[in-house]
CSV table of C-alpha atoms in Angstrom, one decimal:
chain,number,residue,atom,x,y,z
A,1,GLY,CA,18.4,14.1,-18.7
A,2,ALA,CA,18.6,16.4,-15.7
A,3,GLY,CA,14.8,16.9,-15.5
A,4,VAL,CA,11.5,16.1,-17.1
A,5,SER,CA,11.3,17.9,-20.5
A,6,GLN,CA,8.0,18.7,-22.1
A,7,SER,CA,7.4,20.1,-25.6
A,8,PRO,CA,6.0,22.3,-27.0
A,9,ARG,CA,5.9,24.7,-24.1
A,10,TYR,CA,2.9,26.5,-25.6
A,11,LYS,CA,0.4,25.2,-28.2
A,12,VAL,CA,-2.5,27.1,-29.8
A,13,ALA,CA,-4.9,24.8,-31.7
A,14,LYS,CA,-8.0,25.6,-33.7
A,15,ARG,CA,-11.0,23.7,-32.5
A,16,GLY,CA,-11.2,20.4,-34.2
A,17,GLN,CA,-7.4,20.1,-34.8
A,18,ASP,CA,-5.4,17.2,-33.5
A,19,VAL,CA,-2.5,17.9,-31.2
A,20,ALA,CA,0.4,15.8,-29.8
A,21,LEU,CA,2.2,16.7,-26.6
A,22,ARG,CA,5.6,15.2,-25.8
A,23,CYS,CA,7.2,14.2,-22.5
A,24,ASP,CA,10.9,13.2,-22.0
A,25,PRO,CA,11.1,11.7,-18.5
A,26,ILE,CA,14.3,11.5,-16.5
A,27,SER,CA,16.4,8.7,-17.9
A,28,GLY,CA,15.8,5.4,-16.1
A,29,HIS,CA,12.5,6.5,-14.5
A,30,VAL,CA,10.1,3.6,-14.6
A,31,SER,CA,6.8,5.5,-13.9
A,32,LEU,CA,5.3,8.2,-16.0
A,33,PHE,CA,2.2,10.2,-15.3
A,34,TRP,CA,0.1,12.7,-17.2
A,35,TYR,CA,-2.0,15.3,-15.4
A,36,GLN,CA,-4.3,18.0,-16.7
A,37,GLN,CA,-4.4,21.4,-14.8
A,38,ALA,CA,-7.2,23.8,-15.6
A,39,LEU,CA,-6.7,27.5,-14.8
A,40,GLY,CA,-6.8,28.1,-11.1
A,41,GLN,CA,-7.2,24.4,-10.3
A,42,GLY,CA,-5.1,21.6,-9.0
A,43,PRO,CA,-3.7,19.0,-11.4
A,44,GLU,CA,-6.1,16.1,-12.3
A,45,PHE,CA,-4.8,12.6,-13.1
A,46,LEU,CA,-5.1,11.5,-16.7
A,47,THR,CA,-3.0,8.3,-17.1
A,48,TYR,CA,-0.1,6.3,-15.7
A,49,PHE,CA,2.6,4.2,-17.4
A,50,GLN,CA,5.0,1.7,-15.8
A,51,ASN,CA,7.7,1.3,-18.5
A,52,GLU,CA,5.7,0.8,-21.7
A,53,ALA,CA,2.6,-0.6,-20.0
A,54,GLN,CA,-0.3,1.8,-19.5
A,55,LEU,CA,-1.6,0.6,-16.2
A,56,ASP,CA,-4.2,3.2,-15.6
A,57,LYS,CA,-6.1,5.4,-18.0
A,58,SER,CA,-9.2,6.0,-16.0
A,59,GLY,CA,-8.6,9.8,-15.8
A,60,LEU,CA,-8.7,10.3,-19.6
A,61,PRO,CA,-11.8,12.5,-20.1
A,62,SER,CA,-12.9,11.1,-23.4
A,63,ASP,CA,-11.9,8.7,-26.2
A,64,ARG,CA,-10.4,11.7,-28.0
A,65,PHE,CA,-7.5,11.5,-25.5
A,66,PHE,CA,-4.8,8.9,-26.2
A,67,ALA,CA,-1.4,8.3,-24.6
A,68,GLU,CA,1.5,6.1,-25.5
A,69,ARG,CA,5.0,5.2,-24.3
A,70,PRO,CA,6.1,2.6,-26.8
A,71,GLU,CA,9.7,2.1,-25.7
A,72,GLY,CA,9.2,2.8,-22.0
A,73,SER,CA,10.9,6.3,-22.2
A,74,VAL,CA,9.4,9.1,-24.2
A,75,SER,CA,5.6,9.5,-24.0
A,76,THR,CA,3.1,11.3,-26.2
A,77,LEU,CA,-0.3,12.5,-25.2
A,78,LYS,CA,-2.5,12.9,-28.2
A,79,ILE,CA,-5.8,14.8,-28.3
A,80,GLN,CA,-8.0,14.4,-31.3
A,81,ARG,CA,-10.6,16.9,-32.5
A,82,THR,CA,-9.7,19.4,-29.8
A,83,GLN,CA,-12.5,21.3,-28.0
A,84,GLN,CA,-12.4,24.5,-26.0
A,85,GLU,CA,-12.7,22.6,-22.8
A,86,ASP,CA,-9.4,20.9,-23.5
A,87,SER,CA,-7.6,24.2,-22.9
A,88,ALA,CA,-5.3,23.6,-19.9
A,89,VAL,CA,-1.8,22.9,-18.9
A,90,TYR,CA,-0.8,19.3,-19.4
A,91,LEU,CA,1.8,18.1,-16.9
A,92,CYS,CA,4.1,15.1,-17.2
A,93,ALA,CA,5.8,13.6,-14.1
A,94,SER,CA,8.2,10.7,-13.7
A,95,SER,CA,9.4,8.6,-10.8
A,96,PRO,CA,12.0,5.9,-10.4
A,97,GLN,CA,9.5,3.7,-8.7
A,98,GLY,CA,5.8,3.0,-8.9
A,99,VAL,CA,4.8,4.7,-5.7
A,100,ALA,CA,4.2,8.3,-4.9
A,101,ASN,CA,6.2,8.3,-1.7
A,102,TYR,CA,9.4,9.0,-3.6
A,103,GLY,CA,7.9,12.2,-4.9
A,104,TYR,CA,7.5,12.7,-8.6
A,105,THR,CA,9.6,15.1,-10.7
A,106,PHE,CA,7.3,17.2,-12.8
A,107,GLY,CA,8.0,18.9,-16.1
A,108,SER,CA,7.1,22.6,-16.7
A,109,GLY,CA,4.0,21.6,-18.7
A,110,THR,CA,2.5,22.3,-22.1
A,111,ARG,CA,-0.1,25.1,-22.1
A,112,LEU,CA,-2.7,24.2,-24.6
A,113,THR,CA,-5.1,26.9,-25.8
A,114,VAL,CA,-8.0,25.8,-28.1
A,115,VAL,CA,-9.5,28.7,-30.1
B,1,GLY,CA,-13.2,8.6,-3.4
B,2,ASN,CA,-10.2,10.5,-2.2
B,3,SER,CA,-10.2,14.3,-2.0
B,4,VAL,CA,-8.1,17.1,-0.7
B,5,THR,CA,-9.5,20.5,0.5
B,6,GLN,CA,-7.2,23.6,0.9
B,7,MET,CA,-8.0,26.9,2.5
B,8,GLU,CA,-9.3,29.4,0.1
B,9,GLY,CA,-6.8,31.9,-1.2
B,10,PRO,CA,-5.1,34.0,-2.2
B,11,VAL,CA,-3.0,34.7,0.8
B,12,THR,CA,-1.0,37.9,1.1
B,13,LEU,CA,1.5,38.4,3.8
B,14,SER,CA,4.3,40.8,4.7
B,15,GLU,CA,7.9,39.5,4.9
B,16,GLU,CA,8.7,37.7,8.1
B,17,ALA,CA,5.1,37.0,8.9
B,18,PHE,CA,3.9,33.6,10.1
B,19,LEU,CA,2.3,31.4,7.5
B,20,THR,CA,-0.4,28.7,7.8
B,21,ILE,CA,-2.1,27.1,4.8
B,22,ASN,CA,-4.8,24.6,5.9
B,23,CYS,CA,-5.2,21.3,4.2
B,24,THR,CA,-7.7,18.5,5.1
B,25,TYR,CA,-8.3,15.2,3.3
B,26,THR,CA,-10.8,12.5,2.8
B,27,ALA,CA,-9.4,9.0,2.2
B,28,THR,CA,-9.8,5.5,3.5
B,29,GLY,CA,-6.9,3.9,5.3
B,30,TYR,CA,-3.6,5.6,5.5
B,31,PRO,CA,-2.6,7.8,2.6
B,32,SER,CA,0.7,9.5,2.1
B,33,LEU,CA,0.5,13.3,2.2
B,34,PHE,CA,2.5,15.9,0.3
B,35,TRP,CA,3.0,19.6,-0.2
B,36,TYR,CA,4.1,20.7,-3.7
B,37,VAL,CA,5.1,24.2,-4.7
B,38,GLN,CA,4.7,25.8,-8.1
B,39,TYR,CA,6.8,28.9,-8.8
B,40,PRO,CA,5.8,31.2,-11.7
B,41,GLY,CA,6.7,29.6,-15.0
B,42,GLU,CA,8.0,26.4,-13.4
B,43,GLY,CA,6.8,22.9,-12.8
B,44,LEU,CA,5.6,21.5,-9.5
B,45,GLN,CA,8.3,20.8,-7.0
B,46,LEU,CA,7.9,18.5,-4.0
B,47,LEU,CA,8.3,20.6,-0.9
B,48,LEU,CA,7.8,18.0,1.8
B,49,LYS,CA,6.0,14.8,2.6
B,50,ALA,CA,4.8,12.5,5.4
B,51,THR,CA,3.9,8.9,5.0
B,52,LYS,CA,2.3,7.9,8.3
B,53,ALA,CA,0.4,9.4,11.1
B,54,ASP,CA,2.2,11.9,13.4
B,55,ASP,CA,5.1,12.2,10.9
B,56,LYS,CA,6.4,15.7,10.4
B,57,GLY,CA,7.7,16.7,7.0
B,58,SER,CA,10.0,19.7,6.8
B,59,ASN,CA,12.0,21.5,4.2
B,60,LYS,CA,13.3,25.1,3.7
B,61,GLY,CA,11.7,26.2,6.9
B,62,PHE,CA,8.3,24.8,6.0
B,63,GLU,CA,6.7,22.1,8.2
B,64,ALA,CA,3.6,20.0,8.1
B,65,THR,CA,2.4,17.3,10.5
B,66,TYR,CA,0.2,14.3,9.5
B,67,ARG,CA,-2.7,14.4,11.9
B,68,LYS,CA,-4.9,11.4,11.3
B,69,GLU,CA,-7.4,12.3,14.1
B,70,THR,CA,-8.3,15.6,12.3
B,71,THR,CA,-7.4,14.3,8.8
B,72,SER,CA,-5.2,17.4,8.3
B,73,PHE,CA,-1.8,18.3,7.0
B,74,HIS,CA,-1.5,22.0,7.5
B,75,LEU,CA,1.6,23.8,6.1
B,76,GLU,CA,3.4,26.3,8.3
B,77,LYS,CA,6.4,28.5,8.2
B,78,GLY,CA,7.6,30.8,11.0
B,79,SER,CA,9.0,33.7,8.8
B,80,VAL,CA,8.1,34.0,5.1
B,81,GLN,CA,10.3,35.6,2.5
B,82,VAL,CA,9.4,37.3,-0.7
B,83,SER,CA,11.0,34.3,-2.5
B,84,ASP,CA,8.3,32.1,-1.0
B,85,SER,CA,5.7,33.7,-3.3
B,86,ALA,CA,4.2,30.8,-5.2
B,87,VAL,CA,1.2,28.5,-5.5
B,88,TYR,CA,1.1,25.7,-2.9
B,89,PHE,CA,-0.7,22.4,-3.5
B,90,CYS,CA,-1.6,19.8,-0.9
B,91,ALA,CA,-1.8,16.2,-2.3
B,92,LEU,CA,-2.3,12.6,-1.2
B,93,SER,CA,-1.6,9.2,-2.7
B,94,GLN,CA,-2.9,5.9,-1.7
B,95,GLU,CA,-1.9,2.4,-2.8
B,96,THR,CA,-5.5,1.4,-3.3
B,97,SER,CA,-5.8,4.1,-6.0
B,98,GLY,CA,-2.6,3.2,-7.7
B,99,SER,CA,0.3,5.7,-7.6
B,100,ARG,CA,-1.7,8.7,-8.6
B,101,LEU,CA,-1.6,12.0,-6.7
B,102,THR,CA,-4.9,13.6,-5.8
B,103,PHE,CA,-4.4,17.4,-5.5
B,104,GLY,CA,-6.2,20.2,-3.7
B,105,GLU,CA,-7.0,23.3,-5.7
B,106,GLY,CA,-3.9,25.2,-4.6
B,107,THR,CA,-3.3,28.3,-2.6
B,108,GLN,CA,-1.6,31.4,-4.1
B,109,LEU,CA,0.8,33.0,-1.6
B,110,THR,CA,2.1,36.5,-2.2
B,111,VAL,CA,4.8,37.9,0.2
B,112,ASN,CA,5.4,41.6,0.1
B,113,PRO,CA,8.6,43.2,1.2
């Protein structure tokens, strides 16, 4: 596609509910990243895929967070038993290569609100 | 670990004023440095980058020079426009930390006509 597409754009979840956030990267982009952006803060790294391989998940804040990219294209970030502190904008970015020098293309994000 | 520190905001300027947003970083070795811009309701967009010391990145009238001696990458523009109103993020990446970007907290810029 023309850009990185994320869905849903907004999600309201009750505390304890499971959510799934989707990212459609630019076609052919090898690298895919997830970031979490709290209100008024810069994005924080969550996890990184190169094709279908999850090469780095050190930024996932707890074992309630899980990400997958089974066919090396679309990725899903799943959050189980959501908590209020999970409220944030979740950003997805993709890149044709595995280095940041090319500059990633970011999606518009999914704003998650846990009530 | 790596970190990026931006000047505290928000910044409010009149149209055609000179802009400086300070950014300093902490990293070992030679990181690549970036400025990203986030317009309301949109995703982050790469504004400019520099990959080695003394490089100058430039785009849309914005400039930033990679200063290793002061570990800085300050963003400047000679004459801002109302359309430049956005949040600006300084960021770095380093091969030793994979391909991830480490961001500063962002600086909200408002330009008034």
